[in-house]
Amino acid sequence: MDEILKNIGASTEVVVDVFPQVLAAILVLVGMFLLGRLSGNILLRIMKKSELSATHQKFFRKLLIGLFMVIGVSVALNILGLKAASMGLLTGGGITALAIGIAFKDIGENILAGIYMAFSKPFTMGDLIATGEFEGTVRDVELRHTHIRTYDGSDIFVPNAKIFSDALVNYTRDGLRRISFTVGIDYADDARRACSLLQARVRTLDKVLQSPEAVVSINGLTPQYVELKIYYWINTFDKAGSIWDIKSNVMDTCRKVLIENGFTFSSDVATANVLTVPEPVKIVQGDK
């Protein structure tokens, strides 16, 4: 019993001895975090006067807060007497720092890629982009990843390094987006006349841009049908109508024009990425 009490007393003395250092380290961490938040907010107000987008303003604010936290952790380690670990954190020296560097190599790459993209600005919040096998609307840009919302409502967090190294397609950078689809008509029909009728009608539709102009052309001669392709442009910055409503309206209008003028549809039109309407017409979404 005496031995137990002796050990408890010794442990208590150790706790009492290190408590001031632990408390000081905690206060430093909290203080650096608050100072980082304050500095980040000041930087944010300054950046609002610049040409940086809101997405990248938020990115740099988080980066500044992260730097303050790294400094805070280093100072806290010094207070606790872990100077070697602190120096390793700041200078990258030592076996521990090397192991941490290897473990967090991807994180560093993603942060550097995010910084580069913040300056080059290949996209911003709300842009429709495609990179690798992912396609969707940009919802947020973090230090490590970019948040993309896909058409089916899935949330994908793509590492910034992947976006940096892969080809990037931005469908909405200038607000213009080209939509296309195909339709097949019988060989006995006048394909040139069909192109003229469709082109003239599509150009008059609401939300279809007059410049660049809509174009309809003969796209191919298959064994079963003559394939026509309709191209038209929309302004993605115009939020008055959704892209889906515009596409449906254009497709249905083309269907009606061909029916009203006695053209015969082929039931064999089929390509990849099919977006169909009831038979006998099959229409597909083509280029973005």
Coordinates of C-alpha atoms in Angstrom, one line a residue:
M1 CA 0.0 0.0 0.0
D2 CA 2.8 2.4 0.9
E3 CA 4.4 1.6 -2.5
I4 CA 1.2 2.4 -4.3
L5 CA 0.8 5.7 -2.5
K6 CA 4.4 6.5 -3.2
N7 CA 3.9 5.9 -6.9
I8 CA 0.8 8.0 -6.9
G9 CA 2.6 10.8 -5.2
A10 CA 5.5 10.6 -7.7
S11 CA 3.0 10.7 -10.6
T12 CA 1.2 13.7 -9.1
E13 CA 4.5 15.6 -8.8
V14 CA 5.2 14.9 -12.4
V15 CA 1.8 16.1 -13.5
V16 CA 2.2 19.2 -11.3
D17 CA 5.7 19.9 -12.8
V18 CA 4.6 19.6 -16.4
F19 CA 1.1 21.1 -16.1
P20 CA 2.4 24.7 -16.6
Q21 CA 4.2 23.7 -19.8
V22 CA 1.1 21.8 -21.1
L23 CA -1.2 24.7 -20.3
A24 CA 1.2 27.1 -22.0
A25 CA 1.3 24.9 -25.1
I26 CA -2.5 24.7 -25.2
L27 CA -2.8 28.4 -24.9
V28 CA -0.2 28.9 -27.7
L29 CA -2.2 26.6 -30.0
V30 CA -5.5 28.3 -29.3
G31 CA -3.8 31.8 -29.6
M32 CA -2.2 30.9 -32.9
F33 CA -5.5 29.5 -34.2
L34 CA -7.4 32.7 -33.3
L35 CA -4.6 34.8 -34.7
G36 CA -4.7 32.8 -37.9
R37 CA -8.5 33.3 -38.1
L38 CA -8.1 37.0 -37.6
S39 CA -5.3 37.3 -40.1
G40 CA -7.3 35.2 -42.6
N41 CA -10.3 37.5 -42.2
I42 CA -8.1 40.5 -42.8
L43 CA -6.6 38.9 -45.9
L44 CA -10.1 38.0 -47.1
R45 CA -11.2 41.6 -46.9
I46 CA -8.1 42.7 -48.8
M47 CA -8.6 40.0 -51.5
K48 CA -12.2 41.0 -52.1
K49 CA -10.8 44.2 -53.7
S50 CA -8.8 42.1 -56.1
E51 CA -9.8 40.0 -59.2
L52 CA -9.6 36.7 -57.3
S53 CA -12.8 34.7 -57.3
A54 CA -14.6 34.0 -54.0
T55 CA -13.5 30.4 -54.3
H56 CA -9.8 31.2 -54.4
Q57 CA -10.2 33.9 -51.7
K58 CA -11.5 31.2 -49.4
F59 CA -8.6 29.0 -50.4
F60 CA -5.9 31.5 -49.5
R61 CA -7.6 32.3 -46.2
K62 CA -7.5 28.6 -45.2
L63 CA -3.9 28.4 -46.3
L64 CA -2.9 31.3 -44.1
I65 CA -4.7 29.8 -41.1
G66 CA -2.9 26.5 -41.8
L67 CA 0.5 28.3 -41.7
F68 CA -0.3 29.9 -38.4
M69 CA -1.2 26.5 -37.0
V70 CA 2.1 25.0 -38.2
I71 CA 3.9 27.7 -36.3
G72 CA 1.7 27.2 -33.3
V73 CA 2.5 23.5 -33.2
S74 CA 6.2 24.2 -33.5
V75 CA 6.2 26.7 -30.6
A76 CA 4.0 24.3 -28.5
L77 CA 6.5 21.5 -29.1
N78 CA 9.4 23.7 -27.9
I79 CA 7.5 24.6 -24.8
L80 CA 7.0 20.9 -24.0
G81 CA 10.7 20.4 -24.4
L82 CA 10.4 18.6 -27.8
K83 CA 12.8 20.8 -29.6
A84 CA 14.0 18.1 -32.0
A85 CA 10.5 17.4 -33.2
S86 CA 9.9 21.1 -33.5
M87 CA 13.0 21.7 -35.6
G88 CA 12.1 18.7 -37.7
L89 CA 8.7 20.1 -38.4
L90 CA 10.1 23.5 -39.5
T91 CA 13.2 22.3 -41.4
G92 CA 12.2 18.9 -42.6
G93 CA 15.3 17.4 -40.9
G94 CA 15.5 14.1 -39.0
I95 CA 14.1 10.6 -39.5
T96 CA 10.7 11.5 -38.0
A97 CA 10.3 14.5 -40.3
L98 CA 11.3 12.4 -43.3
A99 CA 8.7 9.7 -42.4
I100 CA 6.1 12.4 -42.0
G101 CA 7.1 14.0 -45.3
I102 CA 6.7 10.7 -47.1
A103 CA 3.4 9.9 -45.5
F104 CA 2.0 13.4 -46.3
K105 CA 3.7 13.7 -49.7
D106 CA 0.3 13.6 -51.5
I107 CA -1.1 16.2 -49.2
G108 CA 1.8 18.6 -50.0
E109 CA 1.3 18.0 -53.8
N110 CA -2.4 18.7 -53.5
I111 CA -1.9 21.9 -51.6
L112 CA 0.8 23.1 -54.1
A113 CA -1.5 22.2 -57.0
G114 CA -4.4 24.1 -55.3
I115 CA -2.1 27.2 -54.9
Y116 CA -1.2 27.0 -58.6
M117 CA -4.8 26.7 -59.7
A118 CA -5.8 29.6 -57.5
F119 CA -3.5 31.8 -59.5
S120 CA -4.1 30.3 -62.9
K121 CA -7.9 30.2 -62.3
P122 CA -8.9 27.4 -64.7
F123 CA -12.3 27.3 -63.1
T124 CA -14.4 28.9 -60.3
M125 CA -17.4 28.1 -58.2
G126 CA -20.4 27.0 -60.3
D127 CA -18.4 26.1 -63.4
L128 CA -19.2 22.8 -65.2
I129 CA -15.9 20.9 -65.6
A130 CA -14.6 17.5 -66.6
T131 CA -11.3 16.0 -65.5
G132 CA -10.4 12.4 -66.0
E133 CA -13.5 10.3 -65.5
F134 CA -15.2 12.9 -63.4
E135 CA -17.7 15.5 -64.6
G136 CA -19.8 17.9 -62.7
T137 CA -20.3 21.4 -61.2
V138 CA -17.6 22.9 -59.0
R139 CA -19.1 23.4 -55.5
D140 CA -15.9 24.3 -53.5
V141 CA -12.1 24.3 -53.7
E142 CA -10.3 23.2 -50.5
L143 CA -6.6 23.0 -49.7
R144 CA -6.4 19.4 -50.6
H145 CA -9.3 18.7 -53.0
T146 CA -12.0 20.2 -55.3
H147 CA -15.6 19.4 -54.5
I148 CA -17.6 18.5 -57.7
R149 CA -21.3 17.7 -57.8
T150 CA -22.2 15.3 -60.6
Y151 CA -25.5 15.3 -62.7
D152 CA -26.9 12.4 -60.5
G153 CA -26.3 14.4 -57.3
S154 CA -23.1 12.5 -56.2
D155 CA -20.5 14.5 -54.4
I156 CA -16.9 13.8 -55.6
F157 CA -13.8 15.2 -53.9
V158 CA -11.1 15.2 -56.6
P159 CA -7.5 15.7 -55.3
N160 CA -6.1 19.0 -56.6
A161 CA -3.0 17.2 -57.9
K162 CA -5.1 15.0 -60.1
I163 CA -6.8 18.0 -61.6
F164 CA -3.5 19.7 -62.1
S165 CA -1.9 16.7 -63.9
D166 CA -4.9 15.6 -66.0
A167 CA -6.6 17.4 -68.9
L168 CA -9.3 19.8 -67.7
V169 CA -12.4 20.7 -69.7
N170 CA -14.3 23.8 -68.6
Y171 CA -17.7 23.9 -70.3
T172 CA -18.8 27.2 -68.9
R173 CA -15.8 29.4 -68.6
D174 CA -17.1 32.0 -71.2
G175 CA -20.8 31.1 -70.7
L176 CA -21.1 29.4 -74.1
R177 CA -21.9 25.8 -74.4
R178 CA -22.6 23.8 -77.6
I179 CA -25.2 21.1 -77.5
S180 CA -25.8 18.5 -80.3
F181 CA -27.9 15.5 -81.0
T182 CA -28.6 13.3 -84.1
V183 CA -31.8 12.0 -85.8
G184 CA -32.1 9.6 -88.7
I185 CA -34.5 10.0 -91.7
D186 CA -35.3 7.7 -94.6
Y187 CA -33.2 7.6 -97.7
A188 CA -36.3 8.5 -99.8
D189 CA -36.6 11.9 -98.0
D190 CA -34.9 15.1 -99.0
A191 CA -32.1 15.4 -96.5
R192 CA -31.0 18.9 -97.6
R193 CA -34.6 20.2 -97.2
A194 CA -34.8 18.6 -93.7
C195 CA -31.6 20.4 -92.7
S196 CA -32.9 23.8 -93.9
L197 CA -36.2 23.4 -92.1
L198 CA -34.6 22.3 -88.9
Q199 CA -31.9 25.0 -88.9
A200 CA -34.4 27.7 -89.6
R201 CA -36.7 26.6 -86.8
V202 CA -34.0 26.0 -84.2
R203 CA -32.6 29.4 -84.7
T204 CA -35.9 31.0 -83.6
L205 CA -36.2 29.1 -80.4
D206 CA -36.0 30.9 -77.0
K207 CA -32.7 30.5 -75.2
V208 CA -30.9 29.3 -78.4
L209 CA -28.2 31.9 -79.2
Q210 CA -28.2 33.7 -82.5
S211 CA -24.4 33.9 -82.4
P212 CA -22.9 31.4 -82.8
E213 CA -25.7 30.2 -85.1
A214 CA -27.4 26.9 -84.9
V215 CA -26.3 24.5 -87.7
V216 CA -27.9 21.4 -89.1
S217 CA -25.9 19.1 -91.4
I218 CA -25.8 15.6 -92.9
N219 CA -23.6 13.7 -90.5
G220 CA -23.4 10.3 -92.1
L221 CA -24.9 7.7 -94.5
T222 CA -25.6 4.5 -92.7
P223 CA -27.1 1.4 -94.3
Q224 CA -30.4 2.1 -92.6
Y225 CA -30.8 5.9 -92.6
V226 CA -29.4 9.3 -93.4
E227 CA -28.1 10.8 -90.1
L228 CA -28.6 14.5 -89.5
K229 CA -26.9 16.3 -86.7
I230 CA -28.2 19.5 -85.0
Y231 CA -25.8 21.9 -83.3
Y232 CA -26.9 24.9 -81.2
W233 CA -25.4 27.1 -78.5
I234 CA -26.7 28.3 -75.2
N235 CA -25.6 30.8 -72.6
T236 CA -25.0 29.0 -69.3
F237 CA -24.8 32.3 -67.4
D238 CA -28.5 32.8 -68.1
K239 CA -30.3 31.1 -65.2
A240 CA -33.8 31.8 -66.5
G241 CA -34.1 28.3 -68.0
S242 CA -32.3 25.0 -67.2
I243 CA -30.2 23.3 -69.7
W244 CA -32.5 20.3 -69.5
D245 CA -35.6 22.3 -70.4
I246 CA -33.8 24.0 -73.3
K247 CA -32.6 20.6 -74.7
S248 CA -36.0 19.1 -74.4
N249 CA -37.6 22.0 -76.1
V250 CA -35.2 21.9 -79.0
M251 CA -35.5 18.1 -79.5
D252 CA -39.3 18.2 -79.4
T253 CA -39.4 21.1 -81.8
C254 CA -37.2 19.2 -84.3
R255 CA -39.4 16.2 -83.9
K256 CA -42.6 18.2 -84.7
V257 CA -41.0 20.0 -87.7
L258 CA -40.1 16.7 -89.3
I259 CA -43.5 15.2 -88.6
E260 CA -45.3 18.2 -90.0
N261 CA -43.3 18.1 -93.2
G262 CA -43.9 14.4 -93.8
F263 CA -40.4 13.1 -93.1
T264 CA -40.0 9.4 -92.1
F265 CA -38.0 8.7 -89.0
S266 CA -35.6 5.7 -88.7
S267 CA -35.9 3.5 -85.7
D268 CA -32.3 2.4 -85.9
V269 CA -30.6 5.6 -84.7
A270 CA -28.4 4.6 -81.8
T271 CA -25.1 5.8 -80.4
A272 CA -23.2 5.8 -77.1
N273 CA -24.5 8.0 -74.3
V274 CA -28.1 7.7 -75.5
L275 CA -30.8 10.1 -74.4
T276 CA -33.9 8.9 -76.1
V277 CA -37.5 10.0 -76.7
P278 CA -40.3 7.5 -77.4
E279 CA -39.9 5.4 -80.6
P280 CA -39.7 5.6 -83.5
V281 CA -37.3 8.6 -82.9
K282 CA -34.1 8.1 -80.9
I283 CA -32.1 11.2 -80.1
V284 CA -28.7 11.3 -78.5
Q285 CA -26.8 14.0 -76.6
G286 CA -23.5 14.6 -78.4
D287 CA -20.9 17.3 -77.8
K288 CA -20.9 19.4 -74.8

